[in-house]
Amino acid sequence: MSNTSPSELAFVPFVSVDNMMQLIHRIGIEEMLSGIAAYIEDDFKRWELFDKTPRVAAHSKEGVIELMPTSDGTTYGFKYVNGHPKNTKEGLQTVTAFGLLADVYTGYPVLLTEMTVLTALRTAATSAVVAKYLAPENARTMAMIGNGAQSEFQALAMKVICGVDTLRLYDTDPAATAKLMRNLQGLGMTLQPCKTAEDAVQGAEIITTCTADKQNATVLNDNMVGAGIHINAIGGDCPGKTELQVDILKRADVFVEYPPQTRIEGEIQNMPDDFPVTEMWKVIRGEAKGRISDRQITLFDGVGFATEDFSALRYIRDQLEGTGLFQQLDLLADPDDPRDLFGMVLRAQPEHKGAA
């Protein structure tokens, strides 16, 4: 029987959830958030190189399933991700994801990885990169409205990248706030649980809204937002799902990732098509103004964009060598003769005892 063992070209490194968690512990979560943030910032600076398109979404009454592709001309990446808010009540994750990098020249995948954990890291890193440019100088206190699966990552990214050291916490479920406080205990932040969202924003220089209902909601009212505040609105990320009263948008300078996607999915879906926004890559490259006054309200209408996943995937790829924290998956067919795929299949037929 011919040798049908896979060649080296058949294998693609795969990072499982367990290996991702081990990689986080090996590198350190704060260092990892900083590293991913640096990759995100670098990719914003080379924005014009990327293929850009709104993500492809399949909506249902239960949630949404999305594909998020992009390429910088050398490397291609995509993420599969869902958002099903009802899952939490069933003991399931609201968001699950996996992602892939491929070589543009050959089309061969070079990395496959879980992205449920990695998406939480990249979302937090993106928020902190944006806040670095838009938050009030020396901001130290953040209100965290919504204390679910994303909240600890957001808090630590803001700590390590922006210097936030005090969190004012509110969630409609007190158990979520208790969970957050338990998880962040001893990590160098002052944690202040609040009974209402109105209480949480008192004294905060940054407000992060990160809730999960698949509906238009009013998590933040206009009368809760004072002058000089920076808002990270990251929970509204699909049609019909927003968190802010529209009057806030009218008072704020709004910053977005990719307008064609954000106008469909973000807070600005409730505004006219010509509502003015500023793209973050322009701010990061110094081509547009970010925060220009102490009384300005800045608002990041963050929905998540494919380049940020691409950045996170690149970061993971670059950390793997020498760690052993991946499996080699026999993922790609690699026949000796590239024209003889069928022959490769034939030669893999098991031999049976007694066969003629």
PDB file of N, CA, C and O in Angstrom, residues 82-119:
ATOM      1  N   ASN A  82     -20.656  34.647  16.575  1.00  0.00           N
ATOM      2  CA  ASN A  82     -22.104  34.780  16.778  1.00  0.00           C
ATOM      3  C   ASN A  82     -22.369  35.741  17.923  1.00  0.00           C
ATOM      4  O   ASN A  82     -21.473  36.061  18.717  1.00  0.00           O
ATOM      5  N   GLY A  83     -23.592  36.199  18.014  1.00  0.00           N
ATOM      6  CA  GLY A  83     -24.053  36.980  19.160  1.00  0.00           C
ATOM      7  C   GLY A  83     -25.472  36.569  19.494  1.00  0.00           C
ATOM      8  O   GLY A  83     -26.401  36.923  18.762  1.00  0.00           O
ATOM      9  N   HIS A  84     -25.632  35.813  20.575  1.00  0.00           N
ATOM     10  CA  HIS A  84     -26.944  35.293  20.975  1.00  0.00           C
ATOM     11  C   HIS A  84     -27.193  35.643  22.446  1.00  0.00           C
ATOM     12  O   HIS A  84     -26.871  34.850  23.350  1.00  0.00           O
ATOM     13  N   PRO A  85     -27.749  36.821  22.716  1.00  0.00           N
ATOM     14  CA  PRO A  85     -27.944  37.257  24.106  1.00  0.00           C
ATOM     15  C   PRO A  85     -28.749  36.285  24.961  1.00  0.00           C
ATOM     16  O   PRO A  85     -28.517  36.192  26.173  1.00  0.00           O
ATOM     17  N   LYS A  86     -29.677  35.563  24.362  1.00  0.00           N
ATOM     18  CA  LYS A  86     -30.512  34.643  25.149  1.00  0.00           C
ATOM     19  C   LYS A  86     -29.691  33.464  25.687  1.00  0.00           C
ATOM     20  O   LYS A  86     -30.143  32.749  26.598  1.00  0.00           O
ATOM     21  N   ASN A  87     -28.488  33.241  25.145  1.00  0.00           N
ATOM     22  CA  ASN A  87     -27.703  32.070  25.540  1.00  0.00           C
ATOM     23  C   ASN A  87     -27.343  32.064  27.017  1.00  0.00           C
ATOM     24  O   ASN A  87     -27.260  30.998  27.638  1.00  0.00           O
ATOM     25  N   THR A  88     -27.108  33.243  27.588  1.00  0.00           N
ATOM     26  CA  THR A  88     -26.676  33.307  28.983  1.00  0.00           C
ATOM     27  C   THR A  88     -27.675  32.608  29.903  1.00  0.00           C
ATOM     28  O   THR A  88     -27.290  31.876  30.817  1.00  0.00           O
ATOM     29  N   LYS A  89     -28.964  32.810  29.643  1.00  0.00           N
ATOM     30  CA  LYS A  89     -29.995  32.194  30.477  1.00  0.00           C
ATOM     31  C   LYS A  89     -30.032  30.679  30.317  1.00  0.00           C
ATOM     32  O   LYS A  89     -30.606  29.980  31.147  1.00  0.00           O
ATOM     33  N   GLU A  90     -29.417  30.180  29.249  1.00  0.00           N
ATOM     34  CA  GLU A  90     -29.366  28.739  29.001  1.00  0.00           C
ATOM     35  C   GLU A  90     -28.015  28.144  29.385  1.00  0.00           C
ATOM     36  O   GLU A  90     -27.714  26.990  29.071  1.00  0.00           O
ATOM     37  N   GLY A  91     -27.189  28.949  30.064  1.00  0.00           N
ATOM     38  CA  GLY A  91     -25.882  28.468  30.496  1.00  0.00           C
ATOM     39  C   GLY A  91     -24.851  28.429  29.388  1.00  0.00           C
ATOM     40  O   GLY A  91     -23.844  27.709  29.495  1.00  0.00           O
ATOM     41  N   LEU A  92     -25.084  29.214  28.321  1.00  0.00           N
ATOM     42  CA  LEU A  92     -24.174  29.225  27.176  1.00  0.00           C
ATOM     43  C   LEU A  92     -23.549  30.606  27.002  1.00  0.00           C
ATOM     44  O   LEU A  92     -24.076  31.603  27.495  1.00  0.00           O
ATOM     45  N   GLN A  93     -22.436  30.664  26.271  1.00  0.00           N
ATOM     46  CA  GLN A  93     -21.796  31.933  25.970  1.00  0.00           C
ATOM     47  C   GLN A  93     -22.651  32.752  24.992  1.00  0.00           C
ATOM     48  O   GLN A  93     -23.220  32.204  24.042  1.00  0.00           O
ATOM     49  N   THR A  94     -22.736  34.058  25.223  1.00  0.00           N
ATOM     50  CA  THR A  94     -23.402  34.948  24.266  1.00  0.00           C
ATOM     51  C   THR A  94     -22.637  34.989  22.950  1.00  0.00           C
ATOM     52  O   THR A  94     -23.223  34.985  21.869  1.00  0.00           O
ATOM     53  N   VAL A  95     -21.311  35.042  23.054  1.00  0.00           N
ATOM     54  CA  VAL A  95     -20.441  35.159  21.874  1.00  0.00           C
ATOM     55  C   VAL A  95     -19.500  33.969  21.828  1.00  0.00           C
ATOM     56  O   VAL A  95     -18.855  33.630  22.826  1.00  0.00           O
ATOM     57  N   THR A  96     -19.417  33.317  20.675  1.00  0.00           N
ATOM     58  CA  THR A  96     -18.368  32.325  20.410  1.00  0.00           C
ATOM     59  C   THR A  96     -17.733  32.677  19.072  1.00  0.00           C
ATOM     60  O   THR A  96     -18.366  33.311  18.218  1.00  0.00           O
ATOM     61  N   ALA A  97     -16.489  32.271  18.887  1.00  0.00           N
ATOM     62  CA  ALA A  97     -15.806  32.665  17.658  1.00  0.00           C
ATOM     63  C   ALA A  97     -14.604  31.780  17.391  1.00  0.00           C
ATOM     64  O   ALA A  97     -14.023  31.187  18.296  1.00  0.00           O
ATOM     65  N   PHE A  98     -14.232  31.697  16.116  1.00  0.00           N
ATOM     66  CA  PHE A  98     -12.930  31.157  15.730  1.00  0.00           C
ATOM     67  C   PHE A  98     -12.437  31.952  14.530  1.00  0.00           C
ATOM     68  O   PHE A  98     -13.213  32.649  13.864  1.00  0.00           O
ATOM     69  N   GLY A  99     -11.137  31.883  14.264  1.00  0.00           N
ATOM     70  CA  GLY A  99     -10.581  32.695  13.185  1.00  0.00           C
ATOM     71  C   GLY A  99      -9.449  31.999  12.473  1.00  0.00           C
ATOM     72  O   GLY A  99      -8.902  30.988  12.943  1.00  0.00           O
ATOM     73  N   LEU A 100      -9.074  32.553  11.322  1.00  0.00           N
ATOM     74  CA  LEU A 100      -8.081  31.942  10.452  1.00  0.00           C
ATOM     75  C   LEU A 100      -7.237  33.011   9.779  1.00  0.00           C
ATOM     76  O   LEU A 100      -7.744  34.083   9.424  1.00  0.00           O
ATOM     77  N   LEU A 101      -5.961  32.729   9.624  1.00  0.00           N
ATOM     78  CA  LEU A 101      -5.072  33.513   8.776  1.00  0.00           C
ATOM     79  C   LEU A 101      -4.612  32.637   7.613  1.00  0.00           C
ATOM     80  O   LEU A 101      -4.411  31.429   7.781  1.00  0.00           O
ATOM     81  N   ALA A 102      -4.413  33.260   6.452  1.00  0.00           N
ATOM     82  CA  ALA A 102      -3.938  32.525   5.281  1.00  0.00           C
ATOM     83  C   ALA A 102      -2.933  33.369   4.514  1.00  0.00           C
ATOM     84  O   ALA A 102      -2.938  34.598   4.592  1.00  0.00           O
ATOM     85  N   ASP A 103      -2.083  32.666   3.777  1.00  0.00           N
ATOM     86  CA  ASP A 103      -1.108  33.317   2.911  1.00  0.00           C
ATOM     87  C   ASP A 103      -1.793  33.699   1.600  1.00  0.00           C
ATOM     88  O   ASP A 103      -2.344  32.839   0.906  1.00  0.00           O
ATOM     89  N   VAL A 104      -1.778  34.976   1.246  1.00  0.00           N
ATOM     90  CA  VAL A 104      -2.461  35.428   0.037  1.00  0.00           C
ATOM     91  C   VAL A 104      -1.836  34.807  -1.207  1.00  0.00           C
ATOM     92  O   VAL A 104      -2.537  34.466  -2.168  1.00  0.00           O
ATOM     93  N   TYR A 105      -0.526  34.616  -1.233  1.00  0.00           N
ATOM     94  CA  TYR A 105       0.174  34.126  -2.420  1.00  0.00           C
ATOM     95  C   TYR A 105      -0.259  32.711  -2.792  1.00  0.00           C
ATOM     96  O   TYR A 105      -0.504  32.405  -3.961  1.00  0.00           O
ATOM     97  N   THR A 106      -0.382  31.825  -1.789  1.00  0.00           N
ATOM     98  CA  THR A 106      -0.765  30.441  -2.070  1.00  0.00           C
ATOM     99  C   THR A 106      -2.232  30.164  -1.751  1.00  0.00           C
ATOM    100  O   THR A 106      -2.797  29.193  -2.263  1.00  0.00           O
ATOM    101  N   GLY A 107      -2.836  30.975  -0.893  1.00  0.00           N
ATOM    102  CA  GLY A 107      -4.181  30.686  -0.412  1.00  0.00           C
ATOM    103  C   GLY A 107      -4.210  29.667   0.705  1.00  0.00           C
ATOM    104  O   GLY A 107      -5.285  29.332   1.205  1.00  0.00           O
ATOM    105  N   TYR A 108      -3.049  29.180   1.130  1.00  0.00           N
ATOM    106  CA  TYR A 108      -3.000  28.159   2.176  1.00  0.00           C
ATOM    107  C   TYR A 108      -3.176  28.805   3.552  1.00  0.00           C
ATOM    108  O   TYR A 108      -2.505  29.788   3.866  1.00  0.00           O
ATOM    109  N   PRO A 109      -4.061  28.254   4.386  1.00  0.00           N
ATOM    110  CA  PRO A 109      -4.157  28.727   5.770  1.00  0.00           C
ATOM    111  C   PRO A 109      -2.842  28.523   6.517  1.00  0.00           C
ATOM    112  O   PRO A 109      -2.134  27.531   6.284  1.00  0.00           O
ATOM    113  N   VAL A 110      -2.516  29.464   7.412  1.00  0.00           N
ATOM    114  CA  VAL A 110      -1.296  29.371   8.209  1.00  0.00           C
ATOM    115  C   VAL A 110      -1.598  29.373   9.709  1.00  0.00           C
ATOM    116  O   VAL A 110      -0.709  29.152  10.515  1.00  0.00           O
ATOM    117  N   LEU A 111      -2.847  29.619  10.084  1.00  0.00           N
ATOM    118  CA  LEU A 111      -3.231  29.609  11.498  1.00  0.00           C
ATOM    119  C   LEU A 111      -4.736  29.439  11.601  1.00  0.00           C
ATOM    120  O   LEU A 111      -5.493  30.079  10.887  1.00  0.00           O
ATOM    121  N   LEU A 112      -5.156  28.572  12.516  1.00  0.00           N
ATOM    122  CA  LEU A 112      -6.563  28.430  12.893  1.00  0.00           C
ATOM    123  C   LEU A 112      -6.599  28.517  14.408  1.00  0.00           C
ATOM    124  O   LEU A 112      -5.804  27.866  15.090  1.00  0.00           O
ATOM    125  N   THR A 113      -7.502  29.323  14.936  1.00  0.00           N
ATOM    126  CA  THR A 113      -7.514  29.497  16.387  1.00  0.00           C
ATOM    127  C   THR A 113      -8.909  29.775  16.918  1.00  0.00           C
ATOM    128  O   THR A 113      -9.754  30.331  16.224  1.00  0.00           O
ATOM    129  N   GLU A 114      -9.114  29.367  18.179  1.00  0.00           N
ATOM    130  CA  GLU A 114     -10.304  29.826  18.890  1.00  0.00           C
ATOM    131  C   GLU A 114     -10.259  31.343  18.936  1.00  0.00           C
ATOM    132  O   GLU A 114      -9.191  31.960  18.970  1.00  0.00           O
ATOM    133  N   MET A 115     -11.439  31.986  18.940  1.00  0.00           N
ATOM    134  CA  MET A 115     -11.454  33.433  19.095  1.00  0.00           C
ATOM    135  C   MET A 115     -12.536  33.904  20.073  1.00  0.00           C
ATOM    136  O   MET A 115     -12.830  35.092  20.128  1.00  0.00           O
ATOM    137  N   THR A 116     -13.104  32.998  20.850  1.00  0.00           N
ATOM    138  CA  THR A 116     -14.035  33.448  21.882  1.00  0.00           C
ATOM    139  C   THR A 116     -13.273  34.256  22.930  1.00  0.00           C
ATOM    140  O   THR A 116     -13.627  35.398  23.239  1.00  0.00           O
ATOM    141  N   VAL A 117     -12.193  33.687  23.450  1.00  0.00           N
ATOM    142  CA  VAL A 117     -11.347  34.403  24.400  1.00  0.00           C
ATOM    143  C   VAL A 117     -10.599  35.532  23.693  1.00  0.00           C
ATOM    144  O   VAL A 117     -10.514  36.653  24.198  1.00  0.00           O
ATOM    145  N   LEU A 118     -10.077  35.241  22.493  1.00  0.00           N
ATOM    146  CA  LEU A 118      -9.278  36.245  21.787  1.00  0.00           C
ATOM    147  C   LEU A 118     -10.116  37.464  21.390  1.00  0.00           C
ATOM    148  O   LEU A 118      -9.615  38.595  21.402  1.00  0.00           O
ATOM    149  N   THR A 119     -11.383  37.264  21.056  1.00  0.00           N
ATOM    150  CA  THR A 119     -12.251  38.406  20.745  1.00  0.00           C
ATOM    151  C   THR A 119     -12.434  39.303  21.961  1.00  0.00           C
ATOM    152  O   THR A 119     -12.437  40.536  21.840  1.00  0.00           O
TER     153      THR A 119
END
